[in-house]
Short mmCIF file of C-alpha atoms in Angstrom, two decimals:
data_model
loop_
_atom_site.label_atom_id
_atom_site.label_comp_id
_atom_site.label_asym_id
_atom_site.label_seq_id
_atom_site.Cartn_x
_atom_site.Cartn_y
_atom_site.Cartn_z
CA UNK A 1 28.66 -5.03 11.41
CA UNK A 2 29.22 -4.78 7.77
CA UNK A 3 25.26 -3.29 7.36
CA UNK A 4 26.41 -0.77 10.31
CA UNK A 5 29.30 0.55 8.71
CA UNK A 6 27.47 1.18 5.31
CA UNK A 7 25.67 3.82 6.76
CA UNK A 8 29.04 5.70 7.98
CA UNK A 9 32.15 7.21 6.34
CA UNK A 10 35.25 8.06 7.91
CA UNK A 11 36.65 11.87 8.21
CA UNK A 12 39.72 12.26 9.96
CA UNK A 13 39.94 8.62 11.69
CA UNK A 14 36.41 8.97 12.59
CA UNK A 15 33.21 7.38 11.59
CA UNK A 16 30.32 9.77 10.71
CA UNK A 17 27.16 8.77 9.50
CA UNK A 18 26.51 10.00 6.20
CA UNK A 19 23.15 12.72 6.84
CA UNK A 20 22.00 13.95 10.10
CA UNK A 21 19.69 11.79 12.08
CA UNK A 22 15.88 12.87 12.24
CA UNK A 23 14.54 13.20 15.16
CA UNK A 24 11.28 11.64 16.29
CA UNK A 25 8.81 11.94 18.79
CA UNK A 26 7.19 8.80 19.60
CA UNK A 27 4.10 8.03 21.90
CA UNK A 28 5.66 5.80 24.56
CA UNK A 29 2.76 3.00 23.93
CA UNK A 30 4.07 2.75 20.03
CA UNK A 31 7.51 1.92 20.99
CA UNK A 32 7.42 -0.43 18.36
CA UNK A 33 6.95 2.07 15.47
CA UNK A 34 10.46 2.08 14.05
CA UNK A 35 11.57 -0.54 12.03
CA UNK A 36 15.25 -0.96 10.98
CA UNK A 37 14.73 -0.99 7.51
CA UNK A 38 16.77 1.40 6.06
CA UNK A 39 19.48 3.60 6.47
CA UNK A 40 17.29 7.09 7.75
CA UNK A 41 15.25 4.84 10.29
CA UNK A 42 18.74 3.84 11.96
CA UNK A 43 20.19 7.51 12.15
CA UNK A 44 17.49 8.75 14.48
CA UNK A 45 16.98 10.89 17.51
CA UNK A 46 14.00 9.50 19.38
CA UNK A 47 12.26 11.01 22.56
CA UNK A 48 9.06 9.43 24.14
CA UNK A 49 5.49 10.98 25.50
CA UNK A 50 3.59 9.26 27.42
CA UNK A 51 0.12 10.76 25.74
CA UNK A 52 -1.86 13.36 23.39
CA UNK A 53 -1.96 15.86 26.27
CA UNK A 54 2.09 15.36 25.95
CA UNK A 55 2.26 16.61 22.38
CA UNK A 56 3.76 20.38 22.34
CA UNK A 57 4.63 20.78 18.51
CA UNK A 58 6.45 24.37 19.86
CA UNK A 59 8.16 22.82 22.91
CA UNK A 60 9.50 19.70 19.92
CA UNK A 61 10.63 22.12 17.80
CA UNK A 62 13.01 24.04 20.87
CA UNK A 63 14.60 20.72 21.70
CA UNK A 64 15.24 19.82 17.86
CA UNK A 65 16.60 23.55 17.67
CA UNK A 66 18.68 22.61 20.43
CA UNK A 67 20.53 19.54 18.83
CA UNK A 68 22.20 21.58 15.45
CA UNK A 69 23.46 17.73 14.77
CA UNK A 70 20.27 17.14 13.91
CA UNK A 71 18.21 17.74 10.61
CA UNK A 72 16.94 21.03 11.32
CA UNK A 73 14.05 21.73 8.88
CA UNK A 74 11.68 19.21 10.13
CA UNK A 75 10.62 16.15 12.71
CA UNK A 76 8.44 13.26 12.91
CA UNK A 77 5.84 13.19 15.79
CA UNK A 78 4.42 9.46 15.84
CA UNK A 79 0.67 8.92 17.08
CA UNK A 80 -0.57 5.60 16.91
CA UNK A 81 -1.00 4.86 12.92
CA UNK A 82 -0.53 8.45 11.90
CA UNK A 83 3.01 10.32 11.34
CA UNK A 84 3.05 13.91 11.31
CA UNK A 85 6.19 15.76 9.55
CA UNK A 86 6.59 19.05 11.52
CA UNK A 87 8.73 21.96 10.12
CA UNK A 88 10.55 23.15 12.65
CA UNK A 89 10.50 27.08 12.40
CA UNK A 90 6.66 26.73 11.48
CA UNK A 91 5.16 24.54 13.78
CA UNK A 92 1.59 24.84 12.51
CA UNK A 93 2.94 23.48 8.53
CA UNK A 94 2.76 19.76 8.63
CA UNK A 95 2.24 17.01 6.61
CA UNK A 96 0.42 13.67 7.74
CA UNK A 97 1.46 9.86 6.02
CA UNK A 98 0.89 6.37 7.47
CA UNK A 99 3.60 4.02 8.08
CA UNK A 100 3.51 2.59 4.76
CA UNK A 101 4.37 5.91 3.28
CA UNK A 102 6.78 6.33 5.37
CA UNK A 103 10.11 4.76 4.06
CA UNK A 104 9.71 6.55 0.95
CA UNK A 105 8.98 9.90 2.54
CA UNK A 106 10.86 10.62 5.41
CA UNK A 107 14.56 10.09 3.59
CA UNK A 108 13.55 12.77 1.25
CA UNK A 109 12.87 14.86 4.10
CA UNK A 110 15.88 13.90 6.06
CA UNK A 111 18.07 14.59 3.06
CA UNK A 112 16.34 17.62 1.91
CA UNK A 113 15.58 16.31 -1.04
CA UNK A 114 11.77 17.14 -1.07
CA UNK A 115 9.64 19.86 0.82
CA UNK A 116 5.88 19.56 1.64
CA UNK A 117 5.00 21.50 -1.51
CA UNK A 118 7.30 18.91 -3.80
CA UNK A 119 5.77 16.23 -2.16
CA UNK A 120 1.82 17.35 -3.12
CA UNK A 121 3.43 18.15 -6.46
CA UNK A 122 4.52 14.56 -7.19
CA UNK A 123 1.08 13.18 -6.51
CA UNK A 124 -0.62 16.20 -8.76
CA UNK A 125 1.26 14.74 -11.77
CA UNK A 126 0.40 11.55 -11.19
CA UNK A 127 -3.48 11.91 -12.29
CA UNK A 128 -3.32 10.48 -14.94
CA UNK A 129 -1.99 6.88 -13.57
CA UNK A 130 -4.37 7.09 -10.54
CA UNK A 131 -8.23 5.55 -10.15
CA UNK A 132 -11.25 7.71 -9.93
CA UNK A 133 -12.62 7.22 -6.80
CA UNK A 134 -16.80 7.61 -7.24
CA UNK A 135 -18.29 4.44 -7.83
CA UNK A 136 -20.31 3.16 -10.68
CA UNK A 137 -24.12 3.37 -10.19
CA UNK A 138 -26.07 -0.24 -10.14
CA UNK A 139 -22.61 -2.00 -10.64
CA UNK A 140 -22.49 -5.23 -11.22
CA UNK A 141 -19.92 -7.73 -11.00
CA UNK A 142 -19.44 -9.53 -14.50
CA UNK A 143 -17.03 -12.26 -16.12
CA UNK A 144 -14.77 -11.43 -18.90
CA UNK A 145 -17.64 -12.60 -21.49
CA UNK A 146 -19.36 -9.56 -19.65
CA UNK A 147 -22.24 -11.86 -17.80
CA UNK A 148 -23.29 -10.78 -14.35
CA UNK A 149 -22.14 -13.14 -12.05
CA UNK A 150 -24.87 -14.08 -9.44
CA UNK A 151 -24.22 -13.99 -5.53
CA UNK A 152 -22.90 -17.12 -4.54
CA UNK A 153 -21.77 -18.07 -8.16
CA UNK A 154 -17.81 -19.47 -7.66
CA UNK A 155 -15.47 -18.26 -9.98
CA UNK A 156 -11.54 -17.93 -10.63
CA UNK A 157 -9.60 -14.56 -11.01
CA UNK A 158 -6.84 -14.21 -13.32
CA UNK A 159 -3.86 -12.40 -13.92
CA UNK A 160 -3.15 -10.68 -17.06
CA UNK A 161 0.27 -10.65 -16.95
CA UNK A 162 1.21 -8.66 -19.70
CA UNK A 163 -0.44 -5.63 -20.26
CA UNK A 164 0.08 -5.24 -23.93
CA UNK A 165 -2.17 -8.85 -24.91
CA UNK A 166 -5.83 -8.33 -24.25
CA UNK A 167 -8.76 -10.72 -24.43
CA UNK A 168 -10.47 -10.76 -27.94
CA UNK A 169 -13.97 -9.75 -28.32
CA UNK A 170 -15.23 -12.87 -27.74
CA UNK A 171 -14.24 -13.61 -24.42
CA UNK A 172 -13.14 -17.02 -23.28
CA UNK A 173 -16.44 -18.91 -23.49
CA UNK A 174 -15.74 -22.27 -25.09
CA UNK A 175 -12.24 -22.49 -24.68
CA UNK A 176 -10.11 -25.20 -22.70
CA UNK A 177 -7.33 -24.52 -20.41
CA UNK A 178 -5.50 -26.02 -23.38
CA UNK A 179 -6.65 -23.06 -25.35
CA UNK A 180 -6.51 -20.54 -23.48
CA UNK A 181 -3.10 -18.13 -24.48
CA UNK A 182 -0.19 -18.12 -22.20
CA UNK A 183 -0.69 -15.31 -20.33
CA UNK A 184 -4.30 -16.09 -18.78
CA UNK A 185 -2.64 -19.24 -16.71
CA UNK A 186 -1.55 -16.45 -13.45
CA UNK A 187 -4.15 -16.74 -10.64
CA UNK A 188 -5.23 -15.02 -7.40
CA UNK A 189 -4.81 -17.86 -4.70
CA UNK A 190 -4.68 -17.40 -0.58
CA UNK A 191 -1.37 -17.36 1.02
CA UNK A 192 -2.49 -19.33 4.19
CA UNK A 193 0.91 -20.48 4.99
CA UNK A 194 2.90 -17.26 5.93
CA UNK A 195 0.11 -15.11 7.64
CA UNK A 196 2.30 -15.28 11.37
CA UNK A 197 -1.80 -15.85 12.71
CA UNK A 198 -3.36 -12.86 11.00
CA UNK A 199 -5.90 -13.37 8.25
CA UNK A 200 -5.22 -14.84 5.11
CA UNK A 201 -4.30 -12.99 2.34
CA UNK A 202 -3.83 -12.86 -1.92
CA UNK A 203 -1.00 -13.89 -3.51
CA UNK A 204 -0.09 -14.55 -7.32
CA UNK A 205 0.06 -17.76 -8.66
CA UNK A 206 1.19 -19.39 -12.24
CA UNK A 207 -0.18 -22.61 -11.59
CA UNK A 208 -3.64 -22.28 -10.49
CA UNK A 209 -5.91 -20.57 -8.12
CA UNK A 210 -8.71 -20.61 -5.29
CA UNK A 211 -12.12 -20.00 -5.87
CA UNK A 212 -13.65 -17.09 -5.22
CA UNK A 213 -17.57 -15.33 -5.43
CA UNK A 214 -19.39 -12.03 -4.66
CA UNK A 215 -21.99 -10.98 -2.16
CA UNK A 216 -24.30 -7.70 -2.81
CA UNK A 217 -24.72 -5.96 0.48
CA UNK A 218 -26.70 -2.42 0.51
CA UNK A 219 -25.91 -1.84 -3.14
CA UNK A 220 -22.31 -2.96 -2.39
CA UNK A 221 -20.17 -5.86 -3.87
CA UNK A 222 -17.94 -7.57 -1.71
CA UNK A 223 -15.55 -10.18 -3.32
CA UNK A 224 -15.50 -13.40 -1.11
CA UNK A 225 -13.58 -16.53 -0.35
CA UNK A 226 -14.62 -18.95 1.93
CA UNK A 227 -17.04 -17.38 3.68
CA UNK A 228 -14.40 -15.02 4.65
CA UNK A 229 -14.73 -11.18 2.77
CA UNK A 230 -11.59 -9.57 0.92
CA UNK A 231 -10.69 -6.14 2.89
CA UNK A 232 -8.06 -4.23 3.27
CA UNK A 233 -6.24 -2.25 6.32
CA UNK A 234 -5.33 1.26 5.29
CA UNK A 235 -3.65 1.89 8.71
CA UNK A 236 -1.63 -1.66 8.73
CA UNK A 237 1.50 -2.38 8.62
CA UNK A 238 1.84 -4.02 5.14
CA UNK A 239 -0.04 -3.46 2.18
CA UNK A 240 -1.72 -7.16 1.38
CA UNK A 241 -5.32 -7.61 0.62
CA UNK A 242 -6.73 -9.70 3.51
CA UNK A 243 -9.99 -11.94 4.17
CA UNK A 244 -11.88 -11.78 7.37
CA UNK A 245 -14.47 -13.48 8.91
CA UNK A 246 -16.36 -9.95 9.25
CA UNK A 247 -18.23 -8.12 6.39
CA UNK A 248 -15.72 -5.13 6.18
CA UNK A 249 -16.01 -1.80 7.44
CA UNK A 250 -16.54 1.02 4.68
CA UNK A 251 -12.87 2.28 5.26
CA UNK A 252 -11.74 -1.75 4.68
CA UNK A 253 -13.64 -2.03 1.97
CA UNK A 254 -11.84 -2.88 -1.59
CA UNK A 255 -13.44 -0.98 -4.35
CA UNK A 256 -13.55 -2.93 -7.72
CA UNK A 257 -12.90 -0.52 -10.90
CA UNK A 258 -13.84 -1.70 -14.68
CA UNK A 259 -11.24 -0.60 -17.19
CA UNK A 260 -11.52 1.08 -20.62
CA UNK A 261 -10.28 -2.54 -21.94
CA UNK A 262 -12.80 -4.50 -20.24
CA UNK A 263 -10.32 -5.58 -17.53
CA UNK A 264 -11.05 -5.07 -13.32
CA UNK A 265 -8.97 -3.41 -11.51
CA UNK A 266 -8.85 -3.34 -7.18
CA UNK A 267 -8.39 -0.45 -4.73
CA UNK A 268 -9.01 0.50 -1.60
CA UNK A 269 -12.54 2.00 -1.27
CA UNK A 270 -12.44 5.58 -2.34
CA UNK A 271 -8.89 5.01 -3.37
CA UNK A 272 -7.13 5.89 -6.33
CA UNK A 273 -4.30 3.87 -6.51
CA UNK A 274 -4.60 0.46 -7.92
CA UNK A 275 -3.12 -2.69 -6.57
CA UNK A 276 -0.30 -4.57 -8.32
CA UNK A 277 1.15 -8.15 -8.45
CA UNK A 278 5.40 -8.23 -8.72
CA UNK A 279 6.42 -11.32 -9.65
CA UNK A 280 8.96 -11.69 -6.79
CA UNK A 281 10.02 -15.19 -8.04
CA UNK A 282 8.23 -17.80 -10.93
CA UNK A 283 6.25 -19.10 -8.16
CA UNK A 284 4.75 -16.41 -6.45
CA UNK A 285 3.33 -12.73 -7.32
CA UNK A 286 3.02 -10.34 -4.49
CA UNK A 287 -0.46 -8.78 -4.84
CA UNK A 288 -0.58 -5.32 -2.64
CA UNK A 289 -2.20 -1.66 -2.62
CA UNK A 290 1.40 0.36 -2.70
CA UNK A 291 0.53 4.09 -1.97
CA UNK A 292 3.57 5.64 -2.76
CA UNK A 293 5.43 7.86 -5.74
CA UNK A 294 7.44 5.35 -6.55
CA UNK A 295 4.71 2.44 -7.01
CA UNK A 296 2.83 4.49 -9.10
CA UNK A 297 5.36 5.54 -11.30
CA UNK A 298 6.79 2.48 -11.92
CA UNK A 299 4.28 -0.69 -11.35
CA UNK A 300 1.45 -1.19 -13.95
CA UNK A 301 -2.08 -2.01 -11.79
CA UNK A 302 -2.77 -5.71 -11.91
CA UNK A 303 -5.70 -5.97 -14.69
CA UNK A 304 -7.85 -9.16 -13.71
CA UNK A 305 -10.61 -11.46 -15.61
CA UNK A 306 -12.99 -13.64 -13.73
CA UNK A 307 -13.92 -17.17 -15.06
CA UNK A 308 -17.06 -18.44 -13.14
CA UNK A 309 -15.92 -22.36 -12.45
#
């Protein structure tokens, strides 16, 4: 009750909610697209369709204009893995997000804090802090003394952990565990106790990691574990990096960047936003492919080192 009543304030004896709910219009079969998680997604308007021939953008935007306690400027037409913003008085503006964009994006829009144009805008300025997405001719995957590692060839993947230390020129050939500074002792490991029965997926780890190797496919390098193949779902729900029995499709594939400081980097293939590891406690590092403002602005992209074993 006490969550409830954070999202209202009282005016004259009454309880009010603080903006004007949204309202959505869901495809009945993806019932299950709101989440309660956060304050916009529980002040909403939702209506149902039962399938694409139901969608009437025009006929939407007369009901919304019917409700004035409603935000006005814009709704949210649901499809599956797609979410459409629709402004209201031009039907035919809209902007398209996933659900992983969408917690960040549709309070903006609900409070009128942002516009379709400010929204482009944010990502424009952003260049600088984004990957480029064309990838390198002949690449070759290669430890952090700069060898090619072979198909097949197991090695470890670690965490630098603080971006300002980098590896000296000559690598880490030689050198114990005992030797090796501080901040090379974070690892990628597999989470394969909280995946609810989906497939695995990375995690951070201070205390040592799994083993991992590559497999060129095509002219393609695919980063394996287990047999299994690293992928990742641009239209799921969360943002981990996954391994599945199957050798990814191109739209799963993760796309493995080299940067000016010799480190790797991991996106989604064709991507351009880099995937990060917050330290959510000591003990473990959540490792995901965040593509929002936010992320970008304020997460540094997890820079990696391989150590064949």
């Amino acid at each position: 009750m006490e969550k409830f009543n954070s999202f209202f304030k009282e005016v004259n004896g009454l309880r009010m909610a603080e903006q004007k709910p949204i309202h959505y219009f869901v495809c009945s079969e993806d019932s299950h697209a709101l989440y309660l998680d956060s304050g916009t997604e529980e002040n909403t308007i939702v209506e149902y369709f039962d399938s694409e021939e139901d969608v009437d953008l025009a006929k939407f935007a007369e009901i919304v204009n019917s409700k004035p306690n409603c935000v006005q400027k814009y709704f949210i037409v649901n499809k599956g893995t797609e979410y459409y913003a629709v402004e209201t008085d031009n039907v035919e503006n809209t902007y398209i997000f996933s659900l992983r964009h969408r917690s960040c994006i549709v309070p903006k829009l609900a409070a009128g804090t942002a516009t379709f144009d400010t929204l482009i805008e944010e990502y424009k300025r952003l260049e600088d802090k984004l990957a480029k997405p064309e990838r390198q001719p002949g690449f070759k995957l290669r430890d952090s003394n700069g060898k090619v590692i072979p198909d097949g060839k197991e090695f470890a993947i670690h965490i630098l952990n603080d971006p300002e230390d980098e590896l000296d020129e000559e690598g880490t050939e030689g050198l114990s565990e005992e030797e090796l500074p501080c901040y090379n002792n974070d690892w990628i490991a597999i989470n394969s106790y909280m995946n609810d029965g989906k497939d695995y997926f990375l995690f951070g780890k201070p205390d040592g990691g799994d083993s991992f190797e590559c497999e060129a496919i095509d002219d393609i390098v695919y980063l394996k574990h287990g047999g299994g193949y690293l992928y990742f779902d641009i239209d799921g729900e969360t943002d981990y990096i996954f391994i599945g029995k199957a050798v990814p499709a191109k739209e799963q594939r993760i796309q493995i960047h080299y940067t000016d400081d010799g480190y790797i980097c991991l996106t989604a293939w064709g991507g351009r936003v880099y995937a990060t590891c917050e330290w959510v406690k000591a003990s473990y590092g959540a490792v995901q492919i965040v593509d929002t403002v936010e992320n970008i602005q304020l997460v540094s992209p997890m820079k990696l080192w391989l150590a064949v074993m």
